Amino acid sequence: MTKTFEEKAEQVSSLQKARSTYQPKLPASLKQGIKNLKMIQGEETSAAGNADEIKKMFTNLFGSKVVTFQPGEESVSGRTMNVGVILSGGQAPGGHNVIAGLYDAIKEANPENKLIGFLGGPSGIIEGEYREIEKDYIDQFRNTGGFDIIGSGRTKLESEEQFEKTLYTCQKLQVSAIVIIGGDDSNTNAAMLAEFFKRKCEDVQVIGVPKTIDGDLKNEQIEISFGFDTATKVYSELVGNIQRDANSAKKYWHFIKLMGRSASHIALECALKTHPNITLISEEVKEKNVSIAQIIDYMANIIAKRAENGKNFGIALIPEGLIEFIPEMKSLISSLNDQLAECENKKEYASLHGWESKIAYIKGLLRAENSDLFNSLPKSIQIQLLLDRDPHGNVQVSKIETEKLLTEMLEAKLADMKSKGEYKGKFSTQTHFFGYEGRCAAPSNFDADYCYSLGYNAFALIQFGLSGYISSVRNLTKPAEEWVAGGIPLTSMMNMEKRHGKQKPVIKKALVELDGVPFKEFSENRETWAIQDCYIYPGPIQYFGPSEVVDTPTETLKLEKK
Ligand code: FBP
């Protein structure tokens, strides 16, 4: 039998109960209420790159001005409206609070306004699958993790046909604004949808919200995507716990892969928080053109040095996206992608049964250098490299067991060193992958406040009639009171990049900057952390207590704003 709201509401932990009463903090500029706002317009914007092309593709949106909000009485029409909301892509802690902030602002502006949640990601609006979000429902999700309030999905909302269907849904439900909560790709598509509505003179506004635990949707104006704070706090707690275990038992080397499809922000943040012995940063591997053999040499030397000091244990952090940043692996992956995209190959490959025959077939298609590398990989990794691509055409790096590949290669290397008398230790390993453990965690106070503010602010942008903007809350290392709320034109964050062989307008992904302060802090300390045990054990996220414990932002953000 289906449970009632009341029955479901009983099924919560005491922490969740206490947490549901937490009122997230808003910046002073929004605190006066949604009806007491003044919008300040800044300079016209350009694009992050290829401005001429972006201008041609976004004739209606290009050049829009950055805006900020201040307390005032300039707003609002107060007209009744229906607003749609979509959660897009991977889960990130705080998504529910974005919707809670949006809901509260919508109802504050006019209690007749409605919030329509599209179900299962962008496909919800394309197919017209939705539910209205009402008070009883939203109240169950305040300050909780996950995206289960309406679900998420990875369908790309990008074709003209999908835009037409979206328009049809909006007309049917009288939705005049859509809030898309997503990462760089989803916000790129939000800009395309906003441009489509403007081109068609349809009165539907589109506002994006920066989401992704990966932390790679950021720039001058977007200091951090939501979810990064909580997810890295969860992973750092786990890394710290493992460090304690390693330092107690003194018998294992732990290889921990950390999520982050492309960028290594998560690995870097966890390293800054916990000081492990080894952390690989994909961006550095790429920049310095480091081969897989050189990575193994680097790690093996640290393992051997620690063994000389009687320490046959340690911790290595490996960013999930590493495999695609190692130049020779990148070349292999792109060759696999190209070969499997060829019509004839695709058909023949699909007709084969079993991995043996698929692997043999692929080997025959690869050029000598790629084929040698492919042959040198364990079969499990060969299979993982051949698994289906995600809807954006990316290899599903979360399914590639890089941590196991490295341990296998290290075993061989250390055995060789032993035979030459260069290593005398014992090498016993444990592998871990932390990703899903953190993506739906209850948001930290930082994310709870930030997300609520982003959602509330998204409606402020709608109220002032804007479209093609991303909700922006800045000055985040300061107390929430001093945060600056406003909006950034999505086109100002775009440039042209090659996707599926074609130049496309996309929001620039923010990778780890090797001349940035967080990376420098890490690289200046890593040699010490490698040999000495400088482990830090951050412990679990705290929700109640002194502000310096419960409200503190990430190390990355603090260093970037130093
Ligand atoms: P988003 O970019 O959609 O936020 O997702 C990021 C991420 O968590 C990556 O870190 C990871 O590689 C990927 O999602 C895993 O995706 P899936 O949930 O489809 O397994």
Short mmCIF file of C-alpha atoms in Angstrom, two decimals, residues 38 71-72 88 94 108 140 159 204 226 258 290 332 384 396 398 401 427 458 494 506 536 545 547 558:
data_model
loop_
_atom_site.label_atom_id
_atom_site.label_comp_id
_atom_site.label_asym_id
_atom_site.label_seq_id
_atom_site.Cartn_x
_atom_site.Cartn_y
_atom_site.Cartn_z
CA LYS A 38 16.49 46.29 -7.07
CA PRO A 71 17.51 45.53 -1.47
CA GLY A 72 15.01 47.97 -2.97
CA SER A 88 19.85 17.39 -15.12
CA GLY A 94 21.87 20.49 -2.29
CA GLU A 108 6.38 34.73 -1.65
CA GLN A 140 9.93 16.60 3.17
CA SER A 159 17.72 19.33 -30.87
CA VAL A 204 9.29 31.39 -21.92
CA PHE A 226 27.01 23.36 -5.82
CA LEU A 258 37.81 9.73 -6.75
CA VAL A 290 53.55 12.11 -18.77
CA LEU A 332 43.93 5.02 -27.92
CA GLN A 384 35.83 -1.25 -19.81
CA GLN A 396 32.16 6.30 -18.92
CA SER A 398 33.44 5.87 -13.64
CA GLU A 401 39.02 0.67 -12.89
CA PHE A 427 53.41 -4.46 -1.47
CA ALA A 458 16.84 32.10 -9.81
CA MET A 494 30.86 30.06 -23.83
CA VAL A 506 29.87 25.15 -25.19
CA ILE A 536 44.90 14.86 8.46
CA GLY A 545 28.18 23.81 16.20
CA SER A 547 30.55 28.60 12.61
CA LYS A 558 39.71 29.57 0.41
#
